[in-house]
Coordinates of C-alpha atoms and ligand atoms in Angstrom, one line a residue:
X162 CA 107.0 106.9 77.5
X163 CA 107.9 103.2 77.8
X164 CA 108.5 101.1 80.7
X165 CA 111.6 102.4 82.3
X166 CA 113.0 99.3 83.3
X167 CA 111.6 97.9 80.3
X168 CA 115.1 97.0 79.1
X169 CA 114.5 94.9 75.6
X170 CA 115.8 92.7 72.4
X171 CA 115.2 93.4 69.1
X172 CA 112.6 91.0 68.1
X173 CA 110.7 92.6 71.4
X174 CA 110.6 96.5 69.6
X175 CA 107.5 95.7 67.7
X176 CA 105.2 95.0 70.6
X177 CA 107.0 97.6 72.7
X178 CA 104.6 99.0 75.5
X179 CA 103.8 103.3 75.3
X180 CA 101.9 105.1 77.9
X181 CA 101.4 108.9 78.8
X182 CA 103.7 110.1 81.3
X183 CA 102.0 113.1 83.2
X184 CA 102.4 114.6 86.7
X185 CA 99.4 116.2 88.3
X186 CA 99.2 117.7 91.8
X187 CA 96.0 117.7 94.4
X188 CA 94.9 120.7 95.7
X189 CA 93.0 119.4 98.1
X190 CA 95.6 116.7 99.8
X191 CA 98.4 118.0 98.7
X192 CA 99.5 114.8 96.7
X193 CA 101.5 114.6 94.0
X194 CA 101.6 111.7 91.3
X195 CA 101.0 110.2 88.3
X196 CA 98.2 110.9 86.2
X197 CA 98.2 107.8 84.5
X198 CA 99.4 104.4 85.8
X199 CA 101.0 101.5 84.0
X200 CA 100.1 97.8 85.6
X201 CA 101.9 97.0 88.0
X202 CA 102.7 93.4 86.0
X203 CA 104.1 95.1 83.2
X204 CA 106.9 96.5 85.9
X205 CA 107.7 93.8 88.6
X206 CA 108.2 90.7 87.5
X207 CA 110.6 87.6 87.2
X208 CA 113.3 89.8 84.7
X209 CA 112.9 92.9 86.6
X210 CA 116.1 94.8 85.7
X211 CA 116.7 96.6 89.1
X212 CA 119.4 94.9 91.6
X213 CA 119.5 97.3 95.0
X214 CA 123.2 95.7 95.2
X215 CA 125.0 97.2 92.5
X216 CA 126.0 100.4 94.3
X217 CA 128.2 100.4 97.0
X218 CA 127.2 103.5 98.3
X219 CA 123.7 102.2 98.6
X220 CA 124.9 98.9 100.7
X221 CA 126.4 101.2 103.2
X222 CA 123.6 103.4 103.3
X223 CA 121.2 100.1 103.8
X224 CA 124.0 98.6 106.8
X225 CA 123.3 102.2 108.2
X226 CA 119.7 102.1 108.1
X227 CA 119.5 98.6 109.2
X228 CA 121.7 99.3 112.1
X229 CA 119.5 102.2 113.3
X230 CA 116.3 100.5 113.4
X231 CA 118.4 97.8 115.1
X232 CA 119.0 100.8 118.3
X233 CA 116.3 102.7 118.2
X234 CA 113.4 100.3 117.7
X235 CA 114.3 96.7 118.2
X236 CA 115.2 96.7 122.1
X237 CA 111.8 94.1 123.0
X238 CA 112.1 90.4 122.7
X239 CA 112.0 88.2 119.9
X240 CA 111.7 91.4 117.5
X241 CA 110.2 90.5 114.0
X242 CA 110.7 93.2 111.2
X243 CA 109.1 93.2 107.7
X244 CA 110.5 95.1 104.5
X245 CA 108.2 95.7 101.3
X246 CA 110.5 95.9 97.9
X247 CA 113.4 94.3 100.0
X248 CA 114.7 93.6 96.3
X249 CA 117.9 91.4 96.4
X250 CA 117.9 91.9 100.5
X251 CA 120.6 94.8 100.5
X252 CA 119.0 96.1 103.9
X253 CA 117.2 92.6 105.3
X254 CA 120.5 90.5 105.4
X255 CA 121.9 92.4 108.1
X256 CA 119.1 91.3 110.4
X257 CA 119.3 88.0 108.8
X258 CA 123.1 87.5 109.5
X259 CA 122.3 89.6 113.2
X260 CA 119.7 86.8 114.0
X261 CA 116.5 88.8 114.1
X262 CA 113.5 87.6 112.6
X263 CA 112.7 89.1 109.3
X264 CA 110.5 88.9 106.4
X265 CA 111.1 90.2 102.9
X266 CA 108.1 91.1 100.3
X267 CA 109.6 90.9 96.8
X268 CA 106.8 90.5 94.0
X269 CA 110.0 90.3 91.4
X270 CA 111.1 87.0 91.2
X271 CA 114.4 87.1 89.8
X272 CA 115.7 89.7 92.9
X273 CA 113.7 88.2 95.7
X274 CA 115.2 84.9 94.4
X275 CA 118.8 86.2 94.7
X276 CA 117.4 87.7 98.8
X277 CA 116.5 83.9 99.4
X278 CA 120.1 82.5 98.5
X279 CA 121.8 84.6 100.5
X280 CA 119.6 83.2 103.6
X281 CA 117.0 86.0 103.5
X282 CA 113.6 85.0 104.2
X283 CA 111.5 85.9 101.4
X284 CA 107.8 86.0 99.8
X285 CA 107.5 87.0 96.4
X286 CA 103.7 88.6 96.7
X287 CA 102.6 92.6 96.2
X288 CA 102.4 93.9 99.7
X289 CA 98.4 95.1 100.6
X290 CA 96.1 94.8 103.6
X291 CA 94.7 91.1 102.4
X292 CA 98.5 89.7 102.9
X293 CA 99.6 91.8 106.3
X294 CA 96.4 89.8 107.8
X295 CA 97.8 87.0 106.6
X296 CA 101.0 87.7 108.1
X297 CA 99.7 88.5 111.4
X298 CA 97.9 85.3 111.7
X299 CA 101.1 83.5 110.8
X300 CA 104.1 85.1 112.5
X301 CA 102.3 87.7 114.8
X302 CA 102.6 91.7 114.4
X303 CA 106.0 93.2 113.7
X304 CA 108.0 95.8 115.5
X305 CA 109.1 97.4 112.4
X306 CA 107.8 97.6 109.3
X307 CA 110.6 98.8 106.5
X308 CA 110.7 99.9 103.2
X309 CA 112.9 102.3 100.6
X310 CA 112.2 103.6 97.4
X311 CA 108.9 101.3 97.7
X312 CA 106.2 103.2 99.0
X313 CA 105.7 105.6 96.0
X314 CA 105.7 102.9 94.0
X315 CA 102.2 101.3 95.5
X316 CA 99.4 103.0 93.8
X317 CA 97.0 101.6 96.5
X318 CA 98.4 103.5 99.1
X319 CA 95.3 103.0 101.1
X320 CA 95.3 99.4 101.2
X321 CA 99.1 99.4 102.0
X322 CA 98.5 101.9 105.0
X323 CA 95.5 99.9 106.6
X324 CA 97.5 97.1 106.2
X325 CA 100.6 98.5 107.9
X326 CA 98.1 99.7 110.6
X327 CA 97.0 95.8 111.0
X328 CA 100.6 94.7 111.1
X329 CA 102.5 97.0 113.3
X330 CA 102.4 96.0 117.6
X331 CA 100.9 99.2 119.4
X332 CA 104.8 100.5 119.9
X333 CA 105.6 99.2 116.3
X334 CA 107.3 101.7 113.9
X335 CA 106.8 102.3 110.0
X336 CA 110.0 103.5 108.7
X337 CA 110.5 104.4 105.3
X338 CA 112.2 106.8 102.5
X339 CA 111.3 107.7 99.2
X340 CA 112.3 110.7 96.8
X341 CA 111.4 114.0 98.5
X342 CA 109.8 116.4 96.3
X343 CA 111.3 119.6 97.6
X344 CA 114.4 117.8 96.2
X345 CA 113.1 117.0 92.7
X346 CA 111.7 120.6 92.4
X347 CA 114.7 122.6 93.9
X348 CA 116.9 120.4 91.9
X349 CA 115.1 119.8 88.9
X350 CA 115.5 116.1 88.9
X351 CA 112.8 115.8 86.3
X352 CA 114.1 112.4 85.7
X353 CA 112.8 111.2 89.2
X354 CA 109.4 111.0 87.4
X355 CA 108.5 107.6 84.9
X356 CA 106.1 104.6 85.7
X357 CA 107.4 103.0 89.0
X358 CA 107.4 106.0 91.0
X359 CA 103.5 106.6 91.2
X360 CA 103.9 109.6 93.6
X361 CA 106.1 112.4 94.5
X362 CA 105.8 112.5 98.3
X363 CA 106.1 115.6 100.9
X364 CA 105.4 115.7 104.8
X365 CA 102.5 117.1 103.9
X366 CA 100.7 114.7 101.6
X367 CA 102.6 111.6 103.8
X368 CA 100.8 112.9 106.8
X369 CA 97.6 113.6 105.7
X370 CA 97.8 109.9 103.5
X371 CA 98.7 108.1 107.4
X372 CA 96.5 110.3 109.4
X373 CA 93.3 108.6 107.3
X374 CA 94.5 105.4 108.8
X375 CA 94.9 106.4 112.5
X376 CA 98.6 106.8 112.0
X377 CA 101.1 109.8 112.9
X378 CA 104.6 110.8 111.2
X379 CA 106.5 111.6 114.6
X380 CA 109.7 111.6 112.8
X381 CA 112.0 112.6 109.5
X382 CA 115.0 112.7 108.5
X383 CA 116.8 113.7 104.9
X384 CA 118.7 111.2 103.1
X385 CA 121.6 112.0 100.7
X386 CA 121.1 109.1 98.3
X387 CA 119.1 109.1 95.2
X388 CA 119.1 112.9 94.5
X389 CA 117.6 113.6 98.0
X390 CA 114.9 111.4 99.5
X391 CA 113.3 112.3 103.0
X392 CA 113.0 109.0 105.6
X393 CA 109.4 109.4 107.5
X394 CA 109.2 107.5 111.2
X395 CA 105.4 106.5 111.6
X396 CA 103.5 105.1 114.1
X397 CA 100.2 104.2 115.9
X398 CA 98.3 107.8 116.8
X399 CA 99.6 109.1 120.0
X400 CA 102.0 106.3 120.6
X401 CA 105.4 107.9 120.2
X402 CA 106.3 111.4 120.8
X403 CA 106.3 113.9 117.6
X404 CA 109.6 115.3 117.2
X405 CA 110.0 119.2 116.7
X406 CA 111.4 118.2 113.4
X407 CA 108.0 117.7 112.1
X408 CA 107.0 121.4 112.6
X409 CA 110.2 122.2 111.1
X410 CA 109.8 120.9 108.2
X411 CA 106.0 121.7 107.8
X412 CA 107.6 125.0 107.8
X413 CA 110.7 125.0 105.2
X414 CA 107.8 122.8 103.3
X415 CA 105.2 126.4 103.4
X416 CA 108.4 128.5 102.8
X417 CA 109.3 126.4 99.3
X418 CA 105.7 126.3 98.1
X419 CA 105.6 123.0 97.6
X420 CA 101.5 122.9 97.5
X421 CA 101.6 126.1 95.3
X422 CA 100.7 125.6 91.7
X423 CA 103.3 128.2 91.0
X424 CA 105.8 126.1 91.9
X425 CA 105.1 123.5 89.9
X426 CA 104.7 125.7 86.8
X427 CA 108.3 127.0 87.4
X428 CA 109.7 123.3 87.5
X429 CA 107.9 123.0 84.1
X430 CA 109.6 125.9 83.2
X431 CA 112.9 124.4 84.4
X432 CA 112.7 120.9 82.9
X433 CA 111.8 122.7 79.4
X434 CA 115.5 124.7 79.4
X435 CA 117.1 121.9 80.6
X436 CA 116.2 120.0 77.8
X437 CA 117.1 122.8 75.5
X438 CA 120.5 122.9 77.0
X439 CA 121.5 119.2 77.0
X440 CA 120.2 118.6 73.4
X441 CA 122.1 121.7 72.6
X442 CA 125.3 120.7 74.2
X443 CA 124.7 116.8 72.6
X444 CA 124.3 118.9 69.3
X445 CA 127.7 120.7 69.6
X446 CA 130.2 117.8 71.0
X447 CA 129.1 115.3 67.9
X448 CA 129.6 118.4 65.6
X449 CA 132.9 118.5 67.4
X450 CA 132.9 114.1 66.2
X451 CA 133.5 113.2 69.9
X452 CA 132.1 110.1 71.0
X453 CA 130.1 110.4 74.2
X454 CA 128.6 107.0 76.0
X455 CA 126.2 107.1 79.3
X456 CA 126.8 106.1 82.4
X457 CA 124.4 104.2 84.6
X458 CA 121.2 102.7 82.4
X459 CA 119.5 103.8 85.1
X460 CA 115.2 104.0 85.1
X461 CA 115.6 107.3 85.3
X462 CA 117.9 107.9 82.1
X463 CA 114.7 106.6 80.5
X464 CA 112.8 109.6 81.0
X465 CA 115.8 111.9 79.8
X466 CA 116.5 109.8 76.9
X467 CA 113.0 109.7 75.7
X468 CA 112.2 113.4 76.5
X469 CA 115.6 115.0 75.3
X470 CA 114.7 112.8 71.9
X471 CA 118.4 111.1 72.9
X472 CA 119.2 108.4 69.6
X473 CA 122.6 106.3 69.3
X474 CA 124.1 108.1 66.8
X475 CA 124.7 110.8 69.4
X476 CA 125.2 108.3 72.5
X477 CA 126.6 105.3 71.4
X478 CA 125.6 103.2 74.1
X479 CA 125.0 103.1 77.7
X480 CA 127.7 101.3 80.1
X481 CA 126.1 99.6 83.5
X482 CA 127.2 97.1 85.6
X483 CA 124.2 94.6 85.9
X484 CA 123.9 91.8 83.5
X485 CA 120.6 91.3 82.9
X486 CA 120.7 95.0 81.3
X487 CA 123.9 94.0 79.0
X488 CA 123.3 93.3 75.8
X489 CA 120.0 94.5 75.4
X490 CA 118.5 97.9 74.1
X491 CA 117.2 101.0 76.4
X492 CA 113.4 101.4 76.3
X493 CA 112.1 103.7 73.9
X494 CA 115.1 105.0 72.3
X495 CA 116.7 101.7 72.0
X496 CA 120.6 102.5 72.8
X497 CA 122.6 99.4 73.2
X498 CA 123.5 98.8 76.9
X499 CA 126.8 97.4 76.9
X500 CA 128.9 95.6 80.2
X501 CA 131.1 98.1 82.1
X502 CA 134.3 96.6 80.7
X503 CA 133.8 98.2 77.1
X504 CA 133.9 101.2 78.9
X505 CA 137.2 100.6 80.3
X506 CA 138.7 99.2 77.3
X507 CA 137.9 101.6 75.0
X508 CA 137.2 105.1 77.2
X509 CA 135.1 107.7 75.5
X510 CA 135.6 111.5 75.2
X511 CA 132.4 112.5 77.5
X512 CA 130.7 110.5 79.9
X513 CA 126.9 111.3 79.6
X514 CA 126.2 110.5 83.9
X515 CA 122.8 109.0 83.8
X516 CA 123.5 107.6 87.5
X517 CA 124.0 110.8 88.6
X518 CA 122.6 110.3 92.1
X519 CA 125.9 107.7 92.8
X520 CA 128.5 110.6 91.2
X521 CA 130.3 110.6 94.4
X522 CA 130.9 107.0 94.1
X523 CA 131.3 106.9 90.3
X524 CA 133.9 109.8 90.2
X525 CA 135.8 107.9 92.8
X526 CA 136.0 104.5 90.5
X527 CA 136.9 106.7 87.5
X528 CA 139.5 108.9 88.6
X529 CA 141.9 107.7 86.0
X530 CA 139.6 108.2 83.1
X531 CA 139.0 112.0 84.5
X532 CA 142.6 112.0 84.6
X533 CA 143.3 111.5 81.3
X534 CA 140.8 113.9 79.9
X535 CA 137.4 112.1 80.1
X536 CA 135.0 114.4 80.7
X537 CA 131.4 114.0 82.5
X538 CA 127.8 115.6 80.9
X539 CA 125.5 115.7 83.6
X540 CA 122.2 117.5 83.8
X541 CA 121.0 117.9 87.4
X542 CA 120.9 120.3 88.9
X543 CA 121.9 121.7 85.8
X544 CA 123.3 120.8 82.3
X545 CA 127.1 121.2 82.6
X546 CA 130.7 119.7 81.5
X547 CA 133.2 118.8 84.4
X548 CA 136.8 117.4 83.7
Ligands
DWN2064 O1 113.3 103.7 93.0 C1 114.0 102.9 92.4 C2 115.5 103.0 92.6 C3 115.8 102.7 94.1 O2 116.2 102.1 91.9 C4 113.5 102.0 91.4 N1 112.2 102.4 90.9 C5 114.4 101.6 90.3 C6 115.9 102.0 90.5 O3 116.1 103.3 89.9 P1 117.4 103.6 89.0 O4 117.5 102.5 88.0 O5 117.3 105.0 88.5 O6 118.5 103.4 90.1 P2 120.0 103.7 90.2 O7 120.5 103.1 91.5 O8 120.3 105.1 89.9 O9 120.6 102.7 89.0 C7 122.0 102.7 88.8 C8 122.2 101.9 87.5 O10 123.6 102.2 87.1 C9 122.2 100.4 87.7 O11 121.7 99.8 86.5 C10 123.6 100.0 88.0 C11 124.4 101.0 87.2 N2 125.7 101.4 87.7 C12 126.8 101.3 87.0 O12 126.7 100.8 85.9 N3 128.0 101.6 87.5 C13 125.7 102.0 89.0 C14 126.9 102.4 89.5 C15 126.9 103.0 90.9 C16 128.1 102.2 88.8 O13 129.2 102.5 89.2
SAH2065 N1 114.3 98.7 98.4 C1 115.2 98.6 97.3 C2 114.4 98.3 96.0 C3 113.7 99.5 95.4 S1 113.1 99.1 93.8 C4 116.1 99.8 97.2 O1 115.8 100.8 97.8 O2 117.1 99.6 96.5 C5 111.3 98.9 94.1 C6 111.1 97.5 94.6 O3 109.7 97.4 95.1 C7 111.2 96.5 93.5 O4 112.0 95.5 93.8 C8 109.7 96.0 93.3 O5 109.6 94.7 92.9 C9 109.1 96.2 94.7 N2 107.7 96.4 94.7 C10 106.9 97.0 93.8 N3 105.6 97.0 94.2 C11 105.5 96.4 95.4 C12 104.5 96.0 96.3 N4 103.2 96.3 96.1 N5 104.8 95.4 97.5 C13 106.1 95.1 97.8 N6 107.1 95.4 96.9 C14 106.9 96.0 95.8

């Protein structure tokens, strides 16, 4: 597989980046993650293609989250919070425009550069235990510590967990969300798995990762955004009280197997038809000559593009809103990714959803194309046309 948001020109092809792209699964600590790992350089940079603001269901999912740390955690005084991959400050500006002290770590240039315009203060540095000292010594420990779709992306977890451990006061709080396995295996959302997301996290291998570094989940919650992600409260050993949601989902986590190897040779199973079927559908609507264009060049859509053997003369380009993407070609496969506006202007028989995790939102914006007969390919939880 390439670099999923390795989004490229032409003259770049040549020198294009490959790596393996394999899961495995620990028996022992019950964590689940890539066997291979790509440097972290070659992801997060100054032209990282990934802007949290494009999706306006995801800035009112970050105003939520923002505002619940707010009540439930911030009630001291002089509260300081720290996010890690705060990206172009979708969740830190509301503390920023509430007046609470804040700090944002962005290693990607170009979208921690965008967080610092818009007021937000921001360091662009990979998060690890060296820099929370340095924190500490310069702005004292923080209340809460925040971070989404970030975590799994750290492949020294250790390092990141001691440091939290450093950073966070005695009553402090970790609160952060990530893509939940039991979601990716009960939905099949094989697409949740390329470079950036190093692991594939459950209660179980969350707890045991924490408890190494004398910290305690004592809360979760699932989150309906990105295909199903689960939100983990964490805190100093014996600090908080553990809510009865933990057993809970300890439970419902024995009950779906997610630590038996069965299960994972069923979602192989899974992801093997459902390749099948969307090649096979692809196959029948350009015998049909209908022109079919993606929606969303999403990370993900890298791995079903490249997997599914996906070329342009079956897609003939991928629509998305974010401008550094336009123009250039998808990794791997190299489809053209085109502005939004093409799109519009010139509306194709079958939308191929590739940002499938905002549908709600997308469906919404394109009622008129649905309307006039558009139709929508998507492929989680299973391949199927909608009108
Ligand atoms: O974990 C990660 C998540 C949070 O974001 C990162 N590793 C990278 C990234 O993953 P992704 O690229 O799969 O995220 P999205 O949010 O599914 O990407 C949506 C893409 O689709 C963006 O490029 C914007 C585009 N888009 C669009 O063109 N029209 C999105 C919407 C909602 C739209 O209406
Ligand atoms: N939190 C945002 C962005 C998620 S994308 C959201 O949910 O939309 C992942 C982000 O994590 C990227 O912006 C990337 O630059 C950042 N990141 C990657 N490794 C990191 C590390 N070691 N420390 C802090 N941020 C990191």
């Amino acid at each position: 597989m390439p670099i999923a948001n390795g989004f490229l020109t032409a003259d770049q092809f040549a020198d294009e980046y490959f790596f393996e792209l394999q899961v495995g699964a620990c028996p022992k600590c019950s964590m689940v993650q890539l066997t291979e790992l790509v440097d972290r350089d070659r992801m997060f940079h100054a032209n990282y293609a990934f802007f949290s603001s494009t999706s306006s269901n995801m800035q009112t999912h970050f105003r939520d989250f923002a505002s619940s740390v707010t009540a439930e955690h911030l009630g001291g005084p002089d509260p300081f919070v720290v996010e890690i991959g705060s990206n172009d400050g979708i969740m830190l500006r509301h503390f920023a425009a509430a007046g609470i002290r804040h700090l944002g770590i962005e290693p990607s240039a170009n979208v921690a550069a965008v967080a610092r315009e818009r007021g937000i203060r921001t360091i662009s540095e990979f998060f690890d235990e060296e820099l929370a000292r340095r924190i500490v010594a310069e702005h004292g420990q923080a209340d809460a510590f925040l971070g989404a779709n970030v975590m799994c992306h750290i492949p020294y977890l250790h390092s990141v967990a001691e440091g939290i451990r450093i950073l966070l006061k005695p009553e402090g709080v970790l609160v952060f969300e990530d893509p939940y396995l039991g979601d990716i295996i009960e939905k099949t959302s094989y697409d949740q798995i390329y470079d950036e997301h190093a692991f594939y996290f459950s209660l179980a291998s969350v707890s045991r990762l924490f408890a190494q570094h004398g910290l305690e989940v004592v809360d979760v919650e699932p989150q309906n955004v990105h295909g199903g992600s689960m939100r983990y409260v964490i805190a100093h050993l014996g600090a908080r009280r553990v809510s009865a949601r933990i057993s809970a989902l300890r439970a419902k986590e024995a009950a779906l197997g997610l630590q038996d190897p069965a299960s994972f040779a069923g979602l192989r199973r899974r992801i093997e038809e459902s390749r099948v079927a969307l090649v096979s559908l692809l196959q029948d609507v350009k015998r049909q000559g209908k022109r079919v264009v993606g929606y969303g060049a999403t990370s993900k859509s890298t791995t079903v593009i490249n997997y599914c053997g996906i070329t342009s003369d079956i897609v003939e380009y991928i629509s998305d809103t974010t401008p550094i993407k336009q123009g250039k070609f998808s990794p791997g496969a190299h489809l053209p990714v085109r502005p939004y506006e093409e799109f519009t202007r010139r509306a194709p028989d079958y939308a191929l959803l590739f940002a499938w995790n905002h549908s709600a939102e997308i469906l919404e914006r394109e009622r008129a194309f649905t309307r006039a007969g558009g139709r929508w390919i998507s492929y989680v939880p299973k391949v199927q046309v909608s009108g």
